[in-house]
Coordinates of N, CA, C and O in Angstrom, one line a residue:
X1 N -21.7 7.6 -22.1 CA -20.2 7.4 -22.0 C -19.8 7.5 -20.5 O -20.1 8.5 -19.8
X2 N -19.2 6.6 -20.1 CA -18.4 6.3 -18.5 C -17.2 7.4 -18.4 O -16.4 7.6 -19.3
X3 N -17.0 8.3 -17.0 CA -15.9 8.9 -17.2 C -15.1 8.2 -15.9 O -14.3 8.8 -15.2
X4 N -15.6 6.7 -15.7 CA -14.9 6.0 -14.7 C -13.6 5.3 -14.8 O -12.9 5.0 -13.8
X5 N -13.4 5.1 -16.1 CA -12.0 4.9 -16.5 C -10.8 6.0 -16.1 O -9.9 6.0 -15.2
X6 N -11.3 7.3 -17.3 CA -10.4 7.8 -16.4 C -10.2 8.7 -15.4 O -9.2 9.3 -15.2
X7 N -11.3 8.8 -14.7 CA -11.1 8.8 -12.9 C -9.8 8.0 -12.6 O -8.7 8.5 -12.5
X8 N -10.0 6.5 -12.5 CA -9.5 5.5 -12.1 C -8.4 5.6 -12.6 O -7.5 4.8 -12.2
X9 N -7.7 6.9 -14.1 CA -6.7 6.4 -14.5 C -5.6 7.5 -13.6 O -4.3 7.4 -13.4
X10 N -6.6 8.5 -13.2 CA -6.0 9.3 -12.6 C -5.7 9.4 -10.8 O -5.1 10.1 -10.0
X11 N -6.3 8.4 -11.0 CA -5.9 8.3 -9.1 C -4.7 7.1 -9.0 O -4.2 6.8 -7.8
X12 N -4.2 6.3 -10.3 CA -3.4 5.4 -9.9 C -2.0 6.0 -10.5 O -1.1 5.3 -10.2
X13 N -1.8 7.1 -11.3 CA -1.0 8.0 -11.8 C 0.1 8.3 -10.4 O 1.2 7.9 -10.1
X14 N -0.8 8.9 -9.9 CA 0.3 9.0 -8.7 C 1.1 8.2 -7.8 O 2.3 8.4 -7.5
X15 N 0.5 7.3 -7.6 CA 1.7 6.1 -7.1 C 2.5 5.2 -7.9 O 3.3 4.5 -7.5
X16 N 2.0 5.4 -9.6 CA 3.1 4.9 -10.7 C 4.5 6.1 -10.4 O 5.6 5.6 -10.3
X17 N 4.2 7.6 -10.3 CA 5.0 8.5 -10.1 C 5.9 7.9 -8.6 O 7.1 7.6 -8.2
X18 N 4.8 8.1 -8.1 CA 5.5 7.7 -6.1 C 6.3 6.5 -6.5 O 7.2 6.3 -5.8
X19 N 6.0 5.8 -7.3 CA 6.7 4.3 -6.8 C 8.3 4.4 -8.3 O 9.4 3.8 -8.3
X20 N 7.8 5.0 -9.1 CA 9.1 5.6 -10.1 C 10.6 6.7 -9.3 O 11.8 6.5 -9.3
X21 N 9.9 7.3 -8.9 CA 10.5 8.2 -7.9 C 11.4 7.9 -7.1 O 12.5 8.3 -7.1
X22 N 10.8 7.0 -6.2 CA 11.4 5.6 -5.2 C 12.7 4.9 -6.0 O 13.8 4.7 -5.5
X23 N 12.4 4.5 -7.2 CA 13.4 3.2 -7.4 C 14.6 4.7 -7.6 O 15.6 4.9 -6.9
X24 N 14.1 5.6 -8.7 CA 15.3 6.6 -9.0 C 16.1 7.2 -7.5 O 17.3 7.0 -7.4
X25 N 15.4 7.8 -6.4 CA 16.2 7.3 -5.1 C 17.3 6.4 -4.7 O 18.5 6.7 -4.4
X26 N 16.8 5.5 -4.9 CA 17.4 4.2 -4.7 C 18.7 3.9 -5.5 O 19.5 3.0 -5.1
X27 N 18.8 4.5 -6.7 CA 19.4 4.1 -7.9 C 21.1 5.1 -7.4 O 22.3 4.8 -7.4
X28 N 20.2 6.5 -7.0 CA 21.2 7.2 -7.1 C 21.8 7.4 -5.5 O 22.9 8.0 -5.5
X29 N 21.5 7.1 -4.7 CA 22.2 6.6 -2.6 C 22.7 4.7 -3.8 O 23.5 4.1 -3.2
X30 N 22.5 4.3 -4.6 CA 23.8 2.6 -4.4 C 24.5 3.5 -5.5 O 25.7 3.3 -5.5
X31 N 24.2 4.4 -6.3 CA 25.4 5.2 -7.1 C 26.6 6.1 -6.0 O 27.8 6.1 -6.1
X32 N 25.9 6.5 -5.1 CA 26.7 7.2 -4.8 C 27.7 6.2 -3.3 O 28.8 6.3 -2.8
X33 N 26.6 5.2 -3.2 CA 27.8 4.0 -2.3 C 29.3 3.9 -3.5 O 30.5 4.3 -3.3
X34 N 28.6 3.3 -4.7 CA 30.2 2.9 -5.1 C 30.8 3.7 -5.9 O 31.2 3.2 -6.9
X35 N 31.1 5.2 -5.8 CA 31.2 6.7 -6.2 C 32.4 6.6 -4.6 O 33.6 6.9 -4.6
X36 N 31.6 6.3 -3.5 CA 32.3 6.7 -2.5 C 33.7 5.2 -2.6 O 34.8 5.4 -2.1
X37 N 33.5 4.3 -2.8 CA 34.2 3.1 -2.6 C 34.8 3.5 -3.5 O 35.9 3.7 -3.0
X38 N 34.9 3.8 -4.9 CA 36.0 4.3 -6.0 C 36.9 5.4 -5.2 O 38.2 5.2 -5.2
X39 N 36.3 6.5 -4.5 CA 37.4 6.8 -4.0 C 38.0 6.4 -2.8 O 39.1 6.8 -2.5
X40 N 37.5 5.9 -2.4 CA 38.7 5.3 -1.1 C 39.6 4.7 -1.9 O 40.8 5.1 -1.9
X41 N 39.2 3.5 -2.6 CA 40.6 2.9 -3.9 C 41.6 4.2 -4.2 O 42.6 4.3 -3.6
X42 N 41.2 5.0 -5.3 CA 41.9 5.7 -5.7 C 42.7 6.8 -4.7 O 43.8 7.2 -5.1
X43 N 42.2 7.2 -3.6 CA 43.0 7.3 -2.2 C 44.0 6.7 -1.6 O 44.9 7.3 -1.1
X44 N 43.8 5.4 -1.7 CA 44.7 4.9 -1.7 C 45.5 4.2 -2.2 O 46.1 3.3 -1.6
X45 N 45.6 4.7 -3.2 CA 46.7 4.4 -4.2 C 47.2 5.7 -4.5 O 47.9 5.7 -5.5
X46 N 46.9 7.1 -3.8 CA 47.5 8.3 -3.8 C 47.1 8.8 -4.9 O 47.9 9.6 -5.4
X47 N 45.8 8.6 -5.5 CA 45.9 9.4 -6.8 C 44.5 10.5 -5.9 O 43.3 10.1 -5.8
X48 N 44.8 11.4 -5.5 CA 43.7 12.7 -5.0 C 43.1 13.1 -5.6 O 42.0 13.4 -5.1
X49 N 43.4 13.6 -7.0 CA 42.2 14.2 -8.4 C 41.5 12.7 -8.3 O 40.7 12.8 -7.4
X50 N 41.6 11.7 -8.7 CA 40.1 10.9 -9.0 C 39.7 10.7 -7.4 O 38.5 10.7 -7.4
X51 N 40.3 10.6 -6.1 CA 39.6 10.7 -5.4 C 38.7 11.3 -4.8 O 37.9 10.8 -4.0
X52 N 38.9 13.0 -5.4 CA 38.4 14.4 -4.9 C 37.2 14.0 -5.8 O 36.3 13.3 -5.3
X53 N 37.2 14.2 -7.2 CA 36.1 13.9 -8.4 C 35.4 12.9 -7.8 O 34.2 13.2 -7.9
X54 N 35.8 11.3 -6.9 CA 34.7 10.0 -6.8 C 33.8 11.3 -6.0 O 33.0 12.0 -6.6
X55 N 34.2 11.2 -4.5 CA 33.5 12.1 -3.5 C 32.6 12.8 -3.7 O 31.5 12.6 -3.3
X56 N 33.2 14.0 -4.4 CA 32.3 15.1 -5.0 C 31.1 14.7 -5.7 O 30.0 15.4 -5.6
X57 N 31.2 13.5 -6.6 CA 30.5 13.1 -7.3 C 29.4 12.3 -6.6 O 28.3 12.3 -7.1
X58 N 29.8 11.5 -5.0 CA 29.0 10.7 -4.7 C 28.1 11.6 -3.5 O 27.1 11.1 -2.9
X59 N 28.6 12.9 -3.2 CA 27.9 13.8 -2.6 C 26.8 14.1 -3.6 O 25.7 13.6 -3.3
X60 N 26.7 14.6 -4.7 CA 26.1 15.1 -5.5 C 24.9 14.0 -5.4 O 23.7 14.5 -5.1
X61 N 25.0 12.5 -5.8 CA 24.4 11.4 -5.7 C 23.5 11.7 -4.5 O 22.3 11.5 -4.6
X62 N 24.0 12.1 -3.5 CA 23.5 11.6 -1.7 C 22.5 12.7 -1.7 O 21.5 12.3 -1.1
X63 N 22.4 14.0 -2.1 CA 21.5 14.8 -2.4 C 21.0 14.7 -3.6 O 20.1 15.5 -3.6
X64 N 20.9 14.0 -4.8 CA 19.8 13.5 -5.4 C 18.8 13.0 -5.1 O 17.6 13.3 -5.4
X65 N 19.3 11.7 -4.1 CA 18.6 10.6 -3.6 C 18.1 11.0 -2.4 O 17.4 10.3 -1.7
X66 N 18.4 12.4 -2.1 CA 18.0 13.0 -0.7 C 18.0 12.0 0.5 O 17.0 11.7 1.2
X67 N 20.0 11.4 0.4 CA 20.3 10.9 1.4 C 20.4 11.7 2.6 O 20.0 12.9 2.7
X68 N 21.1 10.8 3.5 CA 21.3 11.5 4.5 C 22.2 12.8 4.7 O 22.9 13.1 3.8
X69 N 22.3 13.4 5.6 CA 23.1 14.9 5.6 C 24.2 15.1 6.2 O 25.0 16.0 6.1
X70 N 24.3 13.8 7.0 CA 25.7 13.2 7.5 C 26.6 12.7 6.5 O 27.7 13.2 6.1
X71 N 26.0 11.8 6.0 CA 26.5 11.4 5.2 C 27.2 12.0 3.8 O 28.2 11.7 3.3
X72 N 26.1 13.2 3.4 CA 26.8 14.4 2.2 C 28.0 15.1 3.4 O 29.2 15.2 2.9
X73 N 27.8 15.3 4.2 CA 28.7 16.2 5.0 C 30.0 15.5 5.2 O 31.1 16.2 5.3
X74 N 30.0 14.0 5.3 CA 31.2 13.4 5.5 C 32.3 12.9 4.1 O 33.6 12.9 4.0
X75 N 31.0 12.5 2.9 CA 31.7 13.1 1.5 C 32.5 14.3 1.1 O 33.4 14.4 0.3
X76 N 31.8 15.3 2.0 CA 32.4 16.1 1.8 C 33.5 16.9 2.3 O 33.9 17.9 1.9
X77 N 33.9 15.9 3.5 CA 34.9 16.3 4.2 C 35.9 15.9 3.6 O 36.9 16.5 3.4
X78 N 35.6 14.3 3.2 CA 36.7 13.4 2.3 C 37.1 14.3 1.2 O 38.3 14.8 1.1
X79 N 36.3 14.7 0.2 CA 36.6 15.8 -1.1 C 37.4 16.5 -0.6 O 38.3 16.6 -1.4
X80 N 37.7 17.3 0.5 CA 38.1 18.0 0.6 C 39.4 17.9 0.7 O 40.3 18.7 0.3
X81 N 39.5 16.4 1.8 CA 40.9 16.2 2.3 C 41.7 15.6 1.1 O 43.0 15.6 0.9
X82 N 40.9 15.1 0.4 CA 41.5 14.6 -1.3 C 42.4 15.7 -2.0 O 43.6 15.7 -2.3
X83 N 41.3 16.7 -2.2 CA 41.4 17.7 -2.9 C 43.0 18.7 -2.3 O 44.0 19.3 -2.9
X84 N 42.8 18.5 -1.4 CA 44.0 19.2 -0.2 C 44.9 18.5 -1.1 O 45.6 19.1 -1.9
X85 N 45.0 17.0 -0.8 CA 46.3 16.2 -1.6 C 46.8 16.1 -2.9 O 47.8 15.4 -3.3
X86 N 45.8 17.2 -3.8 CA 45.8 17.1 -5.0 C 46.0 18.8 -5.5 O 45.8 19.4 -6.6
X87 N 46.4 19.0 -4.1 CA 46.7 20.6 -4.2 C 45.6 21.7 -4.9 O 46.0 22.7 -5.6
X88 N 44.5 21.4 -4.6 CA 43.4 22.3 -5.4 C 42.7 22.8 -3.9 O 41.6 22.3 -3.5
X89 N 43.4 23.6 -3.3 CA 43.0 24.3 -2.2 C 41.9 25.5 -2.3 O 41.7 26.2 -1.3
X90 N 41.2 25.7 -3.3 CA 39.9 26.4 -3.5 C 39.0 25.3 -3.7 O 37.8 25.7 -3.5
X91 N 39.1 24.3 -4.1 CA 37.9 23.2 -3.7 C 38.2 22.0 -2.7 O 37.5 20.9 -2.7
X92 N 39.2 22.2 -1.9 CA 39.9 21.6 -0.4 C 38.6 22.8 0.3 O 37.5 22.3 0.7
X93 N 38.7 23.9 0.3 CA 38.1 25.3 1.0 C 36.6 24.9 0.9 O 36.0 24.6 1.9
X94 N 36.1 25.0 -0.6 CA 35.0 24.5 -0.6 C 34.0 23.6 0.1 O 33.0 23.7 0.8
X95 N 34.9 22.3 -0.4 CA 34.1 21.1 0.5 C 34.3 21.0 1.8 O 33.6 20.4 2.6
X96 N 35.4 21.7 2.2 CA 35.4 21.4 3.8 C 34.0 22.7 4.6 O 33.3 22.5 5.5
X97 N 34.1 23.8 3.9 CA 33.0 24.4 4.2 C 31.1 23.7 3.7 O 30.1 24.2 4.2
X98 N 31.0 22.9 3.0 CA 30.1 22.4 2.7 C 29.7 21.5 3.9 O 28.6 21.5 4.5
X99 N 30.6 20.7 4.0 CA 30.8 19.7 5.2 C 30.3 20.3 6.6 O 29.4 19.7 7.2
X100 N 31.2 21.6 7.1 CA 30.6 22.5 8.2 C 29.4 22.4 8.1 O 28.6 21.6 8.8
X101 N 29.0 23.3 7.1 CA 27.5 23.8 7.0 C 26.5 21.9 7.1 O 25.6 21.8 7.9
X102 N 26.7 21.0 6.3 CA 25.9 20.5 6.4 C 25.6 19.6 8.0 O 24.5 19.3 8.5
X103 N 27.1 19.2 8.5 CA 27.2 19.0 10.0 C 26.1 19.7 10.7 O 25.0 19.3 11.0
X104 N 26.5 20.6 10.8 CA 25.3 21.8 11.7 C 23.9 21.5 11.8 O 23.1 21.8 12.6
X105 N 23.8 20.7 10.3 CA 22.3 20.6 10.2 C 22.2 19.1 10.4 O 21.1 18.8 10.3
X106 N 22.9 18.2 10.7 CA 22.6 16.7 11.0 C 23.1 16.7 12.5 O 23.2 17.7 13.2
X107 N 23.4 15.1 13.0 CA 23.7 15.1 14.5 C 25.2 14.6 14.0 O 25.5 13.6 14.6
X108 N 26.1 14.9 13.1 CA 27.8 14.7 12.9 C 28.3 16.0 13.5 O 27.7 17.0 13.5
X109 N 29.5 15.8 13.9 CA 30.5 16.6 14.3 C 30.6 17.8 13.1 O 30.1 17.7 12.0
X110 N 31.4 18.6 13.5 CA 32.0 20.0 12.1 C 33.3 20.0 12.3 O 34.0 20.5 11.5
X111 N 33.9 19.2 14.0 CA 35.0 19.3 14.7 C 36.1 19.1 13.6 O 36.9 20.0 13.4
X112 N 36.2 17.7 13.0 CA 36.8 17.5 12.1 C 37.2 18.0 10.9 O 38.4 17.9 10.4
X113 N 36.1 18.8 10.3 CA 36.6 19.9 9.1 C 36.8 21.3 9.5 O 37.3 22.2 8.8
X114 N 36.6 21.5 10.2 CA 37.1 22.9 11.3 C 38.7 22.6 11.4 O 39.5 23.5 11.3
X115 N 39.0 21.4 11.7 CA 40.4 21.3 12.1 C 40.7 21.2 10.3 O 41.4 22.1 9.8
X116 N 40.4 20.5 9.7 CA 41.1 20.2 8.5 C 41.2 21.9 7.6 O 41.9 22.4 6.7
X117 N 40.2 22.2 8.2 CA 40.2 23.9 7.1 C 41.1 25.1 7.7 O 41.4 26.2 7.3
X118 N 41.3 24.4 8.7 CA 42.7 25.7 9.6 C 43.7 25.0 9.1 O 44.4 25.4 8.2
X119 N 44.1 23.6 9.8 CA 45.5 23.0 8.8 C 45.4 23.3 6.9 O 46.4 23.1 6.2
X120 N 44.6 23.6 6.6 CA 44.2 23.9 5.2 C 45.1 25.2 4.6 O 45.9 25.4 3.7
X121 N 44.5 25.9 5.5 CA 45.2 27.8 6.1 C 46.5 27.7 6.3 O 47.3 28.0 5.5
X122 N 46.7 27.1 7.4 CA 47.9 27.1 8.2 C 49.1 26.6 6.5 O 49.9 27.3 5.9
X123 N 48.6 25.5 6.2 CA 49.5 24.4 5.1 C 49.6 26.0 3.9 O 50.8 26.2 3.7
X124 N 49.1 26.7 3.5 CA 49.3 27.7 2.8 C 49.7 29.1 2.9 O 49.8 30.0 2.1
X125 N 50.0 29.2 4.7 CA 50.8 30.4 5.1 C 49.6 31.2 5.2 O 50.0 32.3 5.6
X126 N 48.1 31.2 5.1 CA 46.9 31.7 5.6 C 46.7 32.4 6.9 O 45.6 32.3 7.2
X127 N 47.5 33.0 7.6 CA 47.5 33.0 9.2 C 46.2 33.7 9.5 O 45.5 33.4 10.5
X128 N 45.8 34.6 8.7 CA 44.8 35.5 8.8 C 43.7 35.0 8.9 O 43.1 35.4 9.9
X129 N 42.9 33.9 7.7 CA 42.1 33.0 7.0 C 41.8 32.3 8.4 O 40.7 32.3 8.9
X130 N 43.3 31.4 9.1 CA 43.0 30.1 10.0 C 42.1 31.1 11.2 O 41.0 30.9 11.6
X131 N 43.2 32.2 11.6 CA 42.5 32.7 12.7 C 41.1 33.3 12.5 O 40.6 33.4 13.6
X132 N 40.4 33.6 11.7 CA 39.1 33.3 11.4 C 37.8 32.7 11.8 O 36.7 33.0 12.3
X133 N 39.0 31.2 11.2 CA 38.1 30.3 11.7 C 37.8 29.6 12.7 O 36.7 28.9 12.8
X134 N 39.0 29.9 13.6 CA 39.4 29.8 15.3 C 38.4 30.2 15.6 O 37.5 29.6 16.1
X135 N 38.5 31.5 15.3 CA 37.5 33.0 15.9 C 36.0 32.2 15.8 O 35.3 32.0 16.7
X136 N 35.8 31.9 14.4 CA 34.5 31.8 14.5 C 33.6 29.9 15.6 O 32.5 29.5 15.9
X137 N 34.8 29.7 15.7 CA 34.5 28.2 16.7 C 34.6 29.0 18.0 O 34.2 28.3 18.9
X138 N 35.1 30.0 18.3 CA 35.3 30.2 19.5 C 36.5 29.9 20.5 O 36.7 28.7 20.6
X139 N 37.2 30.3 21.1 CA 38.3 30.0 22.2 C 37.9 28.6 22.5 O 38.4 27.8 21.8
X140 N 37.2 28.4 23.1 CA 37.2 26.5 24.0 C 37.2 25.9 23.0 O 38.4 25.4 22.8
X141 N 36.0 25.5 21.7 CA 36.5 24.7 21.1 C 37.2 25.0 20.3 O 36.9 24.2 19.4
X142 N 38.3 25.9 19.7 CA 39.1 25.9 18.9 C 40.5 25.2 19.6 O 41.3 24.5 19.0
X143 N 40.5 25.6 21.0 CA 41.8 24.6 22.0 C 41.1 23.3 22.0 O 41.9 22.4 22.3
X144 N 40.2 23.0 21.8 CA 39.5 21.5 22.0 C 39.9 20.9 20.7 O 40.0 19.7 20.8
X145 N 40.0 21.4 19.5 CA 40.6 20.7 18.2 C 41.8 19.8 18.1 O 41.9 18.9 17.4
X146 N 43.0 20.6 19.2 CA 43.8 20.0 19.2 C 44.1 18.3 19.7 O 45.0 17.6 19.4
X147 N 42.7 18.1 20.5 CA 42.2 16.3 21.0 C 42.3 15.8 19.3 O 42.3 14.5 19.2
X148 N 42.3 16.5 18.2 CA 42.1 15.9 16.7 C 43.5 15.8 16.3 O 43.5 15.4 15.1
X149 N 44.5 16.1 16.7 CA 45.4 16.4 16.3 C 46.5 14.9 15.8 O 47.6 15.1 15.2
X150 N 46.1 13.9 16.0 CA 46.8 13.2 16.1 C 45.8 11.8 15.5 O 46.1 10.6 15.8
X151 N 44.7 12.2 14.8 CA 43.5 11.8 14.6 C 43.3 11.3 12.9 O 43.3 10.2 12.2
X152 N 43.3 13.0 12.7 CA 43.4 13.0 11.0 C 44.1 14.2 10.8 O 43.8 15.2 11.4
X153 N 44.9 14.0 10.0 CA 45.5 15.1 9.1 C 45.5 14.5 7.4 O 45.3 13.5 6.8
X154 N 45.6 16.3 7.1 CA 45.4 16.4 5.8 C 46.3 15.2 4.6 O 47.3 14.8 5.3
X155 N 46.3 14.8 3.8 CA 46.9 13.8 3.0 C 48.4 15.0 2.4 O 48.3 16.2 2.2
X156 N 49.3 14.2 2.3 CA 50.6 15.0 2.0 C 51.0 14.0 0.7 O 51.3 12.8 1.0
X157 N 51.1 14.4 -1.0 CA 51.1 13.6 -1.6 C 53.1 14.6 -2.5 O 54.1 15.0 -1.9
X158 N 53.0 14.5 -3.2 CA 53.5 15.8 -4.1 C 54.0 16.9 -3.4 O 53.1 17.3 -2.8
X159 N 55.0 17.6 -3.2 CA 54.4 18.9 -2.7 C 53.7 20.0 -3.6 O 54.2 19.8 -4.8
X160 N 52.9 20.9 -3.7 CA 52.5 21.2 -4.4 C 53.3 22.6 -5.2 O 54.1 23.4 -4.6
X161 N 52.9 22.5 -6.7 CA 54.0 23.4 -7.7 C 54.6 22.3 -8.0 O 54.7 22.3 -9.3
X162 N 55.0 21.5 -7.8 CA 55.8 20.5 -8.2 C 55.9 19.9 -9.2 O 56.3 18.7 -8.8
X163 N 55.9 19.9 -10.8 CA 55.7 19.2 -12.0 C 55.7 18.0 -11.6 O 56.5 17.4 -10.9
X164 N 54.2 17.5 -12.4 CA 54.2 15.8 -12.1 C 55.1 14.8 -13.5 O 55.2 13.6 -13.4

């Protein structure tokens, strides 16, 4: 009896895996493209709960597919600034710290959600919270944020408490 079969069945196992692997990749970075395109729609059309949920959701995608880290980081700046508009300021906080952290580790800025997570503070009477985060950027670039000032701000929908 031959045990050349399954030798042979076992050395081609792995690149059926390698090459399955691949398409699921692939499946979940074009899930999380039109995850991210649902929410810009729904952004703009001012609805921030489904825009915060696309985001979130298409972050989650971008680290399945072990996309890129700019890219989760910039999802997740968006979630955040959604989330801001949809008055859920503990996951505004979240994702914009997700964002930081993942910045740090790609070649994207953090400049941007550093400013959105003090206007975050600031928008909630936080004085304590923003100065913080000042603190922790440092004197230069925390006066250097203000070049963002006029860039992006947080989305103003409702104010929030407000029965819809």
């Amino acid at each position: 009896m031959s045990t050349l079969p399954p030798i042979r069945s076992c050395l081609v196992l792995p690149f059926i895996l390698m090459a399955l692997n691949a398409c699921s990749t692939q499946i979940e970075l074009r899930t999380a493209a039109e995850q991210e395109q649902f929410a810009r729609e729904a952004a703009s059309r001012g609805d921030w709960a489904q825009a915060m949920r696309s985001y979130a959701a298409a972050a989650d995608n971008v680290e399945l597919g072990q996309g890129d880290l700019a890219w989760r980081a910039r999802l997740h700046h968006q979630a955040g600034r959604t989330a801001s508009g949809a008055c859920r300021y503990d996951a505004a906080e979240f994702h914009f710290r997700e964002a930081i952290a993942l910045a740090k580790h790609s070649t994207q800025s953090s400049a941007l959600s550093y400013k959105a997570l003090i206007d975050l503070y600031d928008r909630q009477g936080k004085a304590t919270q923003a100065l913080a985060v000042r603190n922790e950027l440092g004197w230069h670039q925390a006066q250097a944020l203000g070049a963002f000032a006029d860039l992006e701000s947080l989305p103003v929908g409702k104010p929030c408490g407000v029965p819809r």
